[in-house]
PDB file of C-alpha atoms in Angstrom:
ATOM      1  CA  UNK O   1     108.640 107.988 104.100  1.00  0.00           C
ATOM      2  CA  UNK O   2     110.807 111.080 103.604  1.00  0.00           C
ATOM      3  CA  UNK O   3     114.375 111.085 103.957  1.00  0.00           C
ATOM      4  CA  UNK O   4     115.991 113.845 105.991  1.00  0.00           C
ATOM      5  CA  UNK O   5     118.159 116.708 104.936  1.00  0.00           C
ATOM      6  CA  UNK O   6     121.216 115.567 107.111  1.00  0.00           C
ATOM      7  CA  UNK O   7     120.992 112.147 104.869  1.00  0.00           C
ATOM      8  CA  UNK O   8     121.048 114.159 101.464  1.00  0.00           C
ATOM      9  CA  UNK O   9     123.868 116.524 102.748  1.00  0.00           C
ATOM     10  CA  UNK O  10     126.635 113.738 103.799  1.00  0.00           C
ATOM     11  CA  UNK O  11     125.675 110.413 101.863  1.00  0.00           C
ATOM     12  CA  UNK O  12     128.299 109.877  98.872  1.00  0.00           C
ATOM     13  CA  UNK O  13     127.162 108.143  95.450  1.00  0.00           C
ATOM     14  CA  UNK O  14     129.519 105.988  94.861  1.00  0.00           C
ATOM     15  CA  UNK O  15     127.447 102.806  93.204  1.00  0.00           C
ATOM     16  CA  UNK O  16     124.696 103.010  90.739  1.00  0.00           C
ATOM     17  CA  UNK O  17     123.623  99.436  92.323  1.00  0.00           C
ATOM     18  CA  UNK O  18     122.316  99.492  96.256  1.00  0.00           C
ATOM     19  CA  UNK O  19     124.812 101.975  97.057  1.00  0.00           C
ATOM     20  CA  UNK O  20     124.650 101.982 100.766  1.00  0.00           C
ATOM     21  CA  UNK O  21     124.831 104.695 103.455  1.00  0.00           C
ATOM     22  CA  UNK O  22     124.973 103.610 107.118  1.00  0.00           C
ATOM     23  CA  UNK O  23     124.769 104.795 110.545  1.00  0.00           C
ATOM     24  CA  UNK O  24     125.649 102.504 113.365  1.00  0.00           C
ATOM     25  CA  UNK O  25     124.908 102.893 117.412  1.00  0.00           C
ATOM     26  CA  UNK O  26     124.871 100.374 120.110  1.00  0.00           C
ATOM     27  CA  UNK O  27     121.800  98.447 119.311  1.00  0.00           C
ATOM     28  CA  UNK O  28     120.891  98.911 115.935  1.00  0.00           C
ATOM     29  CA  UNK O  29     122.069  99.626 112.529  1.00  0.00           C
ATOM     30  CA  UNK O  30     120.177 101.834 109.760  1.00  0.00           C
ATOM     31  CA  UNK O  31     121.399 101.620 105.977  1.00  0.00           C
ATOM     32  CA  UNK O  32     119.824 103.365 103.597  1.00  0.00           C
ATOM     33  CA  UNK O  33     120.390 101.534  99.494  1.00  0.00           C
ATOM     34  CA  UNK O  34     119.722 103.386  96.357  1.00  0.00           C
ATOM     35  CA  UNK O  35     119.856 101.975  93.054  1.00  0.00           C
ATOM     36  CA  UNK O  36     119.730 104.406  90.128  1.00  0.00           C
ATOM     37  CA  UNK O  37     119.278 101.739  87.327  1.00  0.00           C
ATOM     38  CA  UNK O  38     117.800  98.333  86.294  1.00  0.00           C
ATOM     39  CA  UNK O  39     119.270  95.568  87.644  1.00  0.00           C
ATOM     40  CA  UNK O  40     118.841  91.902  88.327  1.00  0.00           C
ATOM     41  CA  UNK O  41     119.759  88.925  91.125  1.00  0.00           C
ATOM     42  CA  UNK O  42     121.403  91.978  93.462  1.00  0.00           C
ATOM     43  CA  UNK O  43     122.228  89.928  96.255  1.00  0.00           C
ATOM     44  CA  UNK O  44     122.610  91.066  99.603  1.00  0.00           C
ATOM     45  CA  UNK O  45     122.510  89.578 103.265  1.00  0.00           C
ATOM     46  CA  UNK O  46     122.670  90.361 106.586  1.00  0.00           C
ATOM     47  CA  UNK O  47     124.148  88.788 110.258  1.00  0.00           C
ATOM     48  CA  UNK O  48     121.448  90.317 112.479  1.00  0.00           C
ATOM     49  CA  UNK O  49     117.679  89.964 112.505  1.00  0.00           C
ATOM     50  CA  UNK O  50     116.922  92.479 109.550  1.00  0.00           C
ATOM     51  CA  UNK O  51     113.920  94.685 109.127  1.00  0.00           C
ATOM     52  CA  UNK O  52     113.258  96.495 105.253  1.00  0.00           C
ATOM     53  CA  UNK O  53     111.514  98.775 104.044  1.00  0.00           C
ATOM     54  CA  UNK O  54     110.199 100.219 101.109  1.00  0.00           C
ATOM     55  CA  UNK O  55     110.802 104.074 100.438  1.00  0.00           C
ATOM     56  CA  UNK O  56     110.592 104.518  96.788  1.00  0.00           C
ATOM     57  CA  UNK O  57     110.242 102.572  93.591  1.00  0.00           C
ATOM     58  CA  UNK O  58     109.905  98.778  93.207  1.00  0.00           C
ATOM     59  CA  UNK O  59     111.901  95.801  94.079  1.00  0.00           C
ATOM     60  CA  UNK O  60     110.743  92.274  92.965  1.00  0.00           C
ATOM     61  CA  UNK O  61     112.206  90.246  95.570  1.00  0.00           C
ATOM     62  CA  UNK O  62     113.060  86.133  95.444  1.00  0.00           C
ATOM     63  CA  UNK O  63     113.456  84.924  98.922  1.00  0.00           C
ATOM     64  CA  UNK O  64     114.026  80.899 100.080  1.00  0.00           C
ATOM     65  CA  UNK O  65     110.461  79.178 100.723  1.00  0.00           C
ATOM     66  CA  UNK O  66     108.504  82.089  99.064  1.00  0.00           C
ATOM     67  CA  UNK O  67     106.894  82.706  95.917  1.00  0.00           C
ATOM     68  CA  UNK O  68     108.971  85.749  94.288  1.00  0.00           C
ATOM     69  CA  UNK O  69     106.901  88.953  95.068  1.00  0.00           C
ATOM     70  CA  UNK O  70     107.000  92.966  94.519  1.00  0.00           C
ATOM     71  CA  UNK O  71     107.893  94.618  97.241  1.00  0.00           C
ATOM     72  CA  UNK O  72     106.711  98.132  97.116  1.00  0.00           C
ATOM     73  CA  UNK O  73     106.274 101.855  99.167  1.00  0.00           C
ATOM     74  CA  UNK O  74     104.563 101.402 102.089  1.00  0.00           C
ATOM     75  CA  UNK O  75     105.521  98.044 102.686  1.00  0.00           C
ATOM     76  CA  UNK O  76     108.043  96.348 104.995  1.00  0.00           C
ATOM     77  CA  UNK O  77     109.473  92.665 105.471  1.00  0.00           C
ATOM     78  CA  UNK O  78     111.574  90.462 108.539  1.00  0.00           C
ATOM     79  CA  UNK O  79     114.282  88.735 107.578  1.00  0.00           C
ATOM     80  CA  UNK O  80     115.869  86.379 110.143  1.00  0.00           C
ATOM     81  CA  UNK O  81     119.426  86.766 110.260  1.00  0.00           C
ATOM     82  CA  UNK O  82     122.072  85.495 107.462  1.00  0.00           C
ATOM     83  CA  UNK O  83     118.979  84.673 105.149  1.00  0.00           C
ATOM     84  CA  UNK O  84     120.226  85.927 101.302  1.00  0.00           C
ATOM     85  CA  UNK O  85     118.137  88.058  99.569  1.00  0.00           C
ATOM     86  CA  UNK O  86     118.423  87.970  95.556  1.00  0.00           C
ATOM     87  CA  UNK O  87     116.623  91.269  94.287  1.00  0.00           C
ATOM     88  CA  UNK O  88     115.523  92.764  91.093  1.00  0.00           C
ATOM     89  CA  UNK O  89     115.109  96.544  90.397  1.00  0.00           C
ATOM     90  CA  UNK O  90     112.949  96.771  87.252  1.00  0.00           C
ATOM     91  CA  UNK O  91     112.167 100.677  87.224  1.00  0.00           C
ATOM     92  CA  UNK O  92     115.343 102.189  88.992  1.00  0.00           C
ATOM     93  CA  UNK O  93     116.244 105.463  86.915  1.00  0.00           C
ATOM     94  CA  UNK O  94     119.044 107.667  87.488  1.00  0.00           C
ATOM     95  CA  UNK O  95     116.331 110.643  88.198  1.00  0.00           C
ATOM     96  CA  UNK O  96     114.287 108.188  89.821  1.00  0.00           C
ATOM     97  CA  UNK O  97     116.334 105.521  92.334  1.00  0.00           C
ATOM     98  CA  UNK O  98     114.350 102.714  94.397  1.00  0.00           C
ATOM     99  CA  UNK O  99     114.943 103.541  97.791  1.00  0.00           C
ATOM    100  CA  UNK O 100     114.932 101.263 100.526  1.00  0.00           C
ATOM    101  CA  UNK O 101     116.227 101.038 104.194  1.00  0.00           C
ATOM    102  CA  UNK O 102     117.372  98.046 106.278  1.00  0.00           C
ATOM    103  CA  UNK O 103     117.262  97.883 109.940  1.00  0.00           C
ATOM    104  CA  UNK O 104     119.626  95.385 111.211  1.00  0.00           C
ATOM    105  CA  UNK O 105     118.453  94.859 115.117  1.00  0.00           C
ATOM    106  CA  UNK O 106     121.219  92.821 117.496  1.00  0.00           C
ATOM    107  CA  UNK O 107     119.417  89.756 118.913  1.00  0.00           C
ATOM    108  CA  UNK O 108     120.536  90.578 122.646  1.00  0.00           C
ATOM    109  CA  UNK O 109     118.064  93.817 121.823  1.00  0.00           C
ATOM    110  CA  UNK O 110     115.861  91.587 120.893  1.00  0.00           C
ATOM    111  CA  UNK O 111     115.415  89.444 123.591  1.00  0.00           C
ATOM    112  CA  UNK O 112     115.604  91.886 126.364  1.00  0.00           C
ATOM    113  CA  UNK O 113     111.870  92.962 124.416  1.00  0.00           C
ATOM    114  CA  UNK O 114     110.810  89.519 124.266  1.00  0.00           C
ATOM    115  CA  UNK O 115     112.014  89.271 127.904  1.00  0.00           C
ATOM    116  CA  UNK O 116     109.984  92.485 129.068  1.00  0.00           C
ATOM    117  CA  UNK O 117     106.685  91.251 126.788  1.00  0.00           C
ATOM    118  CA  UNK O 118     106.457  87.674 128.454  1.00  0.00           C
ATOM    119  CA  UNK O 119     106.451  89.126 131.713  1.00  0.00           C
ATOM    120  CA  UNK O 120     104.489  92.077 131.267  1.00  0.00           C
ATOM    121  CA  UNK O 121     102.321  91.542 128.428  1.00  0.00           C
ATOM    122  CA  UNK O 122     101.641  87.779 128.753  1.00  0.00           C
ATOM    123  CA  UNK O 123      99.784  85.879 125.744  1.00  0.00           C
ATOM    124  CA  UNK O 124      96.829  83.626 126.620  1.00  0.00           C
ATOM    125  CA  UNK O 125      96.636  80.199 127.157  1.00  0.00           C
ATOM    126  CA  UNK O 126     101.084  80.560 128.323  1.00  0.00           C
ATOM    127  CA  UNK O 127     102.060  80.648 125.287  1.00  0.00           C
ATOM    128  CA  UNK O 128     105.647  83.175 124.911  1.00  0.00           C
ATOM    129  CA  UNK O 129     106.504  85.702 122.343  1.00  0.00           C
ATOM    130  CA  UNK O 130     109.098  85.085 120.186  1.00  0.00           C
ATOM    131  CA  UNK O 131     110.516  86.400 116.910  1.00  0.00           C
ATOM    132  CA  UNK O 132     109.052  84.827 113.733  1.00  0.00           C
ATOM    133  CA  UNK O 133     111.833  82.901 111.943  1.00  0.00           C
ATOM    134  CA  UNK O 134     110.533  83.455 108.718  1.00  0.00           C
ATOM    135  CA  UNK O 135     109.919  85.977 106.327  1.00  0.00           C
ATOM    136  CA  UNK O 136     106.848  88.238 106.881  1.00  0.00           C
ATOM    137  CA  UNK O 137     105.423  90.638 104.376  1.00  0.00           C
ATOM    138  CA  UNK O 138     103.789  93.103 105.713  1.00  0.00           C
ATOM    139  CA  UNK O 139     101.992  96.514 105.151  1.00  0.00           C
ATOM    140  CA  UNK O 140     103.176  99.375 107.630  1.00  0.00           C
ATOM    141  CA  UNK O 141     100.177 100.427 109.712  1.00  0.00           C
ATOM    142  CA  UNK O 142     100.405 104.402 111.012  1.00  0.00           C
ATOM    143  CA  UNK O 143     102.011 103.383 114.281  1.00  0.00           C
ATOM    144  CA  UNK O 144     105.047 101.687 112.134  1.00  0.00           C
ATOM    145  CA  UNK O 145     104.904 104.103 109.675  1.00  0.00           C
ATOM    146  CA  UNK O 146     105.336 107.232 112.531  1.00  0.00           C
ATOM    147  CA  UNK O 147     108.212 104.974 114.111  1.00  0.00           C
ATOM    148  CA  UNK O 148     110.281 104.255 111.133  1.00  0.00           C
ATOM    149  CA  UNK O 149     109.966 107.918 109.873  1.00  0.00           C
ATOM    150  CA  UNK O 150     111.260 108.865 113.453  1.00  0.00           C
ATOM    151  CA  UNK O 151     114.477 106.698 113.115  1.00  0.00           C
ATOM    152  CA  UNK O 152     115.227 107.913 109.965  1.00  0.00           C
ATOM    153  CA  UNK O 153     115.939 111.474 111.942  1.00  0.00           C
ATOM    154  CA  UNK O 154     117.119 109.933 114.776  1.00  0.00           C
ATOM    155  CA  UNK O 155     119.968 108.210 113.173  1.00  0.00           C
ATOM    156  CA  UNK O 156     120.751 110.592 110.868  1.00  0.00           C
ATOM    157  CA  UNK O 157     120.792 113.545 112.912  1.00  0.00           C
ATOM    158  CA  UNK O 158     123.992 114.359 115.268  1.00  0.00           C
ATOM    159  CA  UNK O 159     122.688 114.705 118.369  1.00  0.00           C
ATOM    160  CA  UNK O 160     124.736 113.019 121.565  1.00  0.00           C
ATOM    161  CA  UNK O 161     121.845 111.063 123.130  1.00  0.00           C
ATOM    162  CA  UNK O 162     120.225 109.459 119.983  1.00  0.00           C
ATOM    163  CA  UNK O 163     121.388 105.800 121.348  1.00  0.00           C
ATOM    164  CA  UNK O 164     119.634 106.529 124.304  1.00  0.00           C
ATOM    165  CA  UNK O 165     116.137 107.851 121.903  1.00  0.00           C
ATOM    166  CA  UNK O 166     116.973 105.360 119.136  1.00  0.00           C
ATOM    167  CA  UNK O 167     116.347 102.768 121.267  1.00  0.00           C
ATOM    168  CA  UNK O 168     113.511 103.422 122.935  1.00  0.00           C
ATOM    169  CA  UNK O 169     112.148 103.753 119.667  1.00  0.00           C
ATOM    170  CA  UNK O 170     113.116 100.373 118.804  1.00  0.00           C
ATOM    171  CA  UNK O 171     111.147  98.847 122.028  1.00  0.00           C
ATOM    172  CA  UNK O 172     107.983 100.024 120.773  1.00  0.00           C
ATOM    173  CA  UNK O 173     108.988  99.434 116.827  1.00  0.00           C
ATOM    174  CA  UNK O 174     109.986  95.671 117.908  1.00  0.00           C
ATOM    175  CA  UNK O 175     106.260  95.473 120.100  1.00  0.00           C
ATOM    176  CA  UNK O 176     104.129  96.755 117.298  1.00  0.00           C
ATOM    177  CA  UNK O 177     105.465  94.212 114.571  1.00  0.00           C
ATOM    178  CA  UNK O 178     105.215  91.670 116.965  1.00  0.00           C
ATOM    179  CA  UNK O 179     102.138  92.632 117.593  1.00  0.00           C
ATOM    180  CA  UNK O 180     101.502  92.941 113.530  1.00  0.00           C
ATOM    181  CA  UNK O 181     102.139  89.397 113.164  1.00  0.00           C
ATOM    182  CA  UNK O 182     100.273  87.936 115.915  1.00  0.00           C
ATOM    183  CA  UNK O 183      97.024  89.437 114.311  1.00  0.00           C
ATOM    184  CA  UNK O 184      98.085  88.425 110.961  1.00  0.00           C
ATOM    185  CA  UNK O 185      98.699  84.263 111.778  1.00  0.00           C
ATOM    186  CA  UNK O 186      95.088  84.827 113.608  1.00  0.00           C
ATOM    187  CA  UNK O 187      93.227  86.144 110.769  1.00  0.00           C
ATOM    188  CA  UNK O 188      95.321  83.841 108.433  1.00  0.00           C
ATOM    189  CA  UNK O 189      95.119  80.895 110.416  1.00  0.00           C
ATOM    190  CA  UNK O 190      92.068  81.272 113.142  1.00  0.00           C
ATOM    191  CA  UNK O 191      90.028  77.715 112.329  1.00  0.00           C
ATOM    192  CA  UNK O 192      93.222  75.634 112.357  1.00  0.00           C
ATOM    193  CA  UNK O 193      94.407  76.884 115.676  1.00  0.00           C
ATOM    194  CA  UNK O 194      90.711  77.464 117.487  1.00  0.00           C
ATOM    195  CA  UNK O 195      90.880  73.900 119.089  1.00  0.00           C
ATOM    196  CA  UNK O 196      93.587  74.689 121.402  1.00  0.00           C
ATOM    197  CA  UNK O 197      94.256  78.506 121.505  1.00  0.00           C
ATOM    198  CA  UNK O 198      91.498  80.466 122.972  1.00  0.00           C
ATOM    199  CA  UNK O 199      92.029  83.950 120.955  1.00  0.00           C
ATOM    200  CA  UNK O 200      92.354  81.700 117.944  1.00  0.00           C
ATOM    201  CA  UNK O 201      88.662  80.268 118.900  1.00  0.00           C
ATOM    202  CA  UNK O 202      87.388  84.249 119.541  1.00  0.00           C
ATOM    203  CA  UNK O 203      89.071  85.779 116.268  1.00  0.00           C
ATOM    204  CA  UNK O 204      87.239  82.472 114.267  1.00  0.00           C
ATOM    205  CA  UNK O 205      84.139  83.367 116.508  1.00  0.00           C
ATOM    206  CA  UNK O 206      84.307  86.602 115.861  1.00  0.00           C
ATOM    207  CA  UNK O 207      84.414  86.044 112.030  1.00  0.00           C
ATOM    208  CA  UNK O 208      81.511  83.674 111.460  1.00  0.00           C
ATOM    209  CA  UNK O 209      79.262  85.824 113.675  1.00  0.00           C
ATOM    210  CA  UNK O 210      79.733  89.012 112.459  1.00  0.00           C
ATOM    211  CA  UNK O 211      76.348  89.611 111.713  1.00  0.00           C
ATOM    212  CA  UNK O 212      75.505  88.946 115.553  1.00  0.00           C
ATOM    213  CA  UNK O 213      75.948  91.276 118.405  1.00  0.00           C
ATOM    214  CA  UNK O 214      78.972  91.116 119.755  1.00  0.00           C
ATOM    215  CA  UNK O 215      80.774  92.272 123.414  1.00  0.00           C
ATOM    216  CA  UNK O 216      83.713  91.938 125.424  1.00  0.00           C
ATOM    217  CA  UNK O 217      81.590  90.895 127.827  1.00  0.00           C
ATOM    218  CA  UNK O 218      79.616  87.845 125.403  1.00  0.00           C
ATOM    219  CA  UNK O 219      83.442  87.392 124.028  1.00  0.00           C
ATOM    220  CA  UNK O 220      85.307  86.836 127.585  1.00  0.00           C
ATOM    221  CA  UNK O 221      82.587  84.608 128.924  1.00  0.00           C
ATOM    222  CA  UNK O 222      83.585  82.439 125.810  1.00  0.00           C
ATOM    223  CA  UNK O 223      87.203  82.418 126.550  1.00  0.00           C
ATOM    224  CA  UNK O 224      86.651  81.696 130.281  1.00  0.00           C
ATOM    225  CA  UNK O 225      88.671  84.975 131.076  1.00  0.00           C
ATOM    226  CA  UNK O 226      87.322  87.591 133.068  1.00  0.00           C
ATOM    227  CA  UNK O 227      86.816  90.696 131.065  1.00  0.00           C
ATOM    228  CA  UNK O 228      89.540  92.714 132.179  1.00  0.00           C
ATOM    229  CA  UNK O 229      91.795  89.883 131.074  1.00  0.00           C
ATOM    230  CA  UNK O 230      90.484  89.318 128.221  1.00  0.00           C
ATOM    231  CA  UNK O 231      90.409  93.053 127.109  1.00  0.00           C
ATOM    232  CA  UNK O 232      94.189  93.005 128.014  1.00  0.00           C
ATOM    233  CA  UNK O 233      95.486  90.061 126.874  1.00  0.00           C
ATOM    234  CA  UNK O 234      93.724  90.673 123.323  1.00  0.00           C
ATOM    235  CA  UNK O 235      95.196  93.827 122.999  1.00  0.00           C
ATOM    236  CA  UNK O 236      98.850  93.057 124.235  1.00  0.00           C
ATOM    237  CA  UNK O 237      98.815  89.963 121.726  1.00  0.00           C
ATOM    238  CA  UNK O 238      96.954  91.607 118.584  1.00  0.00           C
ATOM    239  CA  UNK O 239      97.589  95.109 119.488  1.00  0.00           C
ATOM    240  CA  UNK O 240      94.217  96.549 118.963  1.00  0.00           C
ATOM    241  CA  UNK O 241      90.782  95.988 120.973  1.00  0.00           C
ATOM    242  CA  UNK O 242      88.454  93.708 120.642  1.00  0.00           C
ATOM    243  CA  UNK O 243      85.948  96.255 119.872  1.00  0.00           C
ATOM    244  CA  UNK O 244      88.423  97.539 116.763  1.00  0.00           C
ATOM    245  CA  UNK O 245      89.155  94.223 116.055  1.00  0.00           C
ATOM    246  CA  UNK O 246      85.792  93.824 115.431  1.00  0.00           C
ATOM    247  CA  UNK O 247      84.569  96.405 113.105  1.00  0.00           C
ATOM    248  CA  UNK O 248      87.943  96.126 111.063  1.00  0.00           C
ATOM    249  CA  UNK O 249      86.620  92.815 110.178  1.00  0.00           C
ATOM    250  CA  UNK O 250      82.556  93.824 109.471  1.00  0.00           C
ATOM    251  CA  UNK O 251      84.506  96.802 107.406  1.00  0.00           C
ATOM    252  CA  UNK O 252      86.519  94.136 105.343  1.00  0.00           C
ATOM    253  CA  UNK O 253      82.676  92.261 104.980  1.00  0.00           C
ATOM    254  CA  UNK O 254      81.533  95.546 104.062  1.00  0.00           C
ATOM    255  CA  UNK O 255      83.682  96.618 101.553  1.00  0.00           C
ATOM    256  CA  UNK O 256      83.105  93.379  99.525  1.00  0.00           C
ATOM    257  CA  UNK O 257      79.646  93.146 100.172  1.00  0.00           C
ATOM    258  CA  UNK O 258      79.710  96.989  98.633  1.00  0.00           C
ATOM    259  CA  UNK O 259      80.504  95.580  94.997  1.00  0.00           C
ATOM    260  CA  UNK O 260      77.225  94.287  94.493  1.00  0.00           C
ATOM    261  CA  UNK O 261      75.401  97.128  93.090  1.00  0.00           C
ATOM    262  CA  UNK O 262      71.891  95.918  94.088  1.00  0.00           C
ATOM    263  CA  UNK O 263      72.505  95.751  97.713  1.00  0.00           C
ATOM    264  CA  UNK O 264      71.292  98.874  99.621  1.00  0.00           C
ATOM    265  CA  UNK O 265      73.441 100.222 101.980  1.00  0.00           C
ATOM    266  CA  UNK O 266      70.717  99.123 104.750  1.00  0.00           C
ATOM    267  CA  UNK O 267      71.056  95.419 104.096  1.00  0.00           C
ATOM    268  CA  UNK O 268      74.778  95.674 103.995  1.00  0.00           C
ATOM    269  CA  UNK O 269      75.152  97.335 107.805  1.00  0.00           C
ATOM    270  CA  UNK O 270      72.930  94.996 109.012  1.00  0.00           C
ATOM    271  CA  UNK O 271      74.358  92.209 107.303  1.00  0.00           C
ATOM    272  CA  UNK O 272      77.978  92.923 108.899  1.00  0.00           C
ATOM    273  CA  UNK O 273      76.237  93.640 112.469  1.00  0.00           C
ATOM    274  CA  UNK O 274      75.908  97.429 112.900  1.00  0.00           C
ATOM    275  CA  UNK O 275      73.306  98.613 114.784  1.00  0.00           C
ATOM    276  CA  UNK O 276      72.636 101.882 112.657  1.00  0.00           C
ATOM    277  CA  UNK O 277      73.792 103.663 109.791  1.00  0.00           C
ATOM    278  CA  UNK O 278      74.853 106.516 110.991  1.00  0.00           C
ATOM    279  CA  UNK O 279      77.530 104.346 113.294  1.00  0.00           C
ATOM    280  CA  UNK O 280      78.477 102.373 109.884  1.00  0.00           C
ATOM    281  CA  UNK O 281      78.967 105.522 108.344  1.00  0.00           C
ATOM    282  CA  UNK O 282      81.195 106.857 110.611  1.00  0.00           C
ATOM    283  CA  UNK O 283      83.637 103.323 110.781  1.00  0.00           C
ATOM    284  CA  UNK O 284      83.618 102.867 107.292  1.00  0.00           C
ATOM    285  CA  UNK O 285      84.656 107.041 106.586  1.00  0.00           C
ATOM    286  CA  UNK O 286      87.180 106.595 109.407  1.00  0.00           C
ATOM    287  CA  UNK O 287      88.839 103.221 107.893  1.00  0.00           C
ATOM    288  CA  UNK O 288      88.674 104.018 104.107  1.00  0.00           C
ATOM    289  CA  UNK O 289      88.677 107.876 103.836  1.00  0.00           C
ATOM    290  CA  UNK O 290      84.792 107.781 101.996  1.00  0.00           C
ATOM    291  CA  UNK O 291      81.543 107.161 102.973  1.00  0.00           C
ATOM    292  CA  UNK O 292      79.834 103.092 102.067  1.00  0.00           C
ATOM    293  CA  UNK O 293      77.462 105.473  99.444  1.00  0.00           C
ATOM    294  CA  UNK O 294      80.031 106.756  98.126  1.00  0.00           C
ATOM    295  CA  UNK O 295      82.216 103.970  97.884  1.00  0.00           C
ATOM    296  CA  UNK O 296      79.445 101.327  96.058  1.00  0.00           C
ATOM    297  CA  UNK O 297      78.983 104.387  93.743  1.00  0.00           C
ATOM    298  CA  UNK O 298      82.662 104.357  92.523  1.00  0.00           C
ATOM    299  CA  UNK O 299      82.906 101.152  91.794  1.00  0.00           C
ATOM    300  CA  UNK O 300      79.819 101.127  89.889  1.00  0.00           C
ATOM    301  CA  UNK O 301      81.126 103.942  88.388  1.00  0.00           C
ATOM    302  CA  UNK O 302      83.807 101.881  87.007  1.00  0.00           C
ATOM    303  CA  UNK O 303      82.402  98.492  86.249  1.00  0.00           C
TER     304      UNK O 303
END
């Protein structure tokens, strides 16, 4: 993520250590903290529902519950509100600061989301959206990655309607992690919830059978939906189709199916369930910038 001009122009450095700038409207708050040398056990909390992300450097962070991890560019992580963060900046350089931002939401914002998702974009089986109350790692998909760029302008640019764009941004920023996280406790967790959650049963379906053919249309008669529903409710709870959701996962089988030299690329697309190469070929290019070939031969290259 770039920072914008309007940031560089009026922030003050004032602390080598998380020096903060902030911009508050209505809804939200955005601080940006730089930290332009090494440094250990930098605590820091917030009241509100936080969101953070990485713009530059490395931060090894030690959270309550969690194994101490590095958080890095590219990534981003919920913290409920009033949890303590205790940080360490191992490569922060005065000509090269970590960078990071925090987005503290206000619950009633929050809610009024929630509010508008359970009645418009109901989950199956009547279950309700709500906001995780834990910490979730995550990396930024293109959708997140667009909308956190676009705050970044909108907060630090002086324009007299940003409250009004800021938070319609933060509708659709609150939706997709939501969203993020629902497909992530699936994946994670599919087998122990597929007795009693019937997307929980497809997604664990739809991962042992891979090498089948598989269709909304096989896939709703399984969740007793009709396939309209089903389409719709997978996509408002996972935010992706089916259909995606499906060849993200025969890509994942693909790419580790690819470090085994001695499989041809033909027994690998059949072996993950497409129907031809050339379609393989074109979902693999799209997902991981390079064609399967290409791919096996790199990392043949390198063993």
């Amino acid at each position: 993520m770039d920072l914008s001009s309007d940031f560089y122009e009026n922030r003050k450095l004032e602390n080598l250590v998380e020096n903060q700038t902030s911009y508050t409207l209505n809804n939200a708050a955005l601080h940006i903290f730089e930290t332009h040398e090494q440094a250990e056990r930098v605590l820091l909390q917030f009241d509100k529902p936080v969101l953070a992300s990485m713009i530059r450097g490395k931060k090894i962070m030690h959270l309550r519950d969690l194994q101490s991890f590095n958080f890095l560019p590219g990534e981003s992580l919920i913290l409920p509100s009033n949890e303590m963060m205790c940080i360490d900046f191992p490569e922060a350089h005065m000509n090269n600061p970590t960078r990071c931002l925090a987005m503290a939401i206000s619950e009633d914002k929050i809610s009024k989301v929630l509010e508008h998702m359970n009645e418009y974009m109901p989950k199956a089986d009547e279950a309700e959206w709500s906001l995780m109350d834990y910490n979730f790692h995550f990396t930024n998909d293109i959708g997140i990655y667009q909308i956190l760029q676009r705050l970044i302008f909108l907060f630090t640019e002086d324009h007299p309607s940003k409250d009004l764009f800021v938070d319609n941004m933060l509708e659709e920023l609150i939706i997709r992690i939501l969203q993020t996280n629902s497909r992530k406790i699936y994946t994670n967790e599919s087998f122990k919830l597929s007795s009693n959650n019937r997307l929980a049963f497809i997604v664990e379906y739809i991962r042992s059978n891979l090498q089948n053919p598989l269709s909304v249309k096989s896939l709703s008669k399984k969740a007793c939906m009709s396939e309209s529903n089903f389409y719709r409710v997978f996509k408002n709870e996972l935010g992706i189709s089916p259909t995606d959701f499906i060849n993200n996962e025969r890509i994942k089988l693909a790419v580790s199916l690819l470090q085994n030299p001695d499989k041809s690329i033909k027994e690998i697309y059949q072996e993950c369930g497409f129907e031809s190469r050339s379609y393989f070929n074109r979902v693999f290019k799209r997902r991981k910038k390079i064609a399967p070939g290409d791919y096996q031969s790199r990392l043949n290259v390198r063993v």
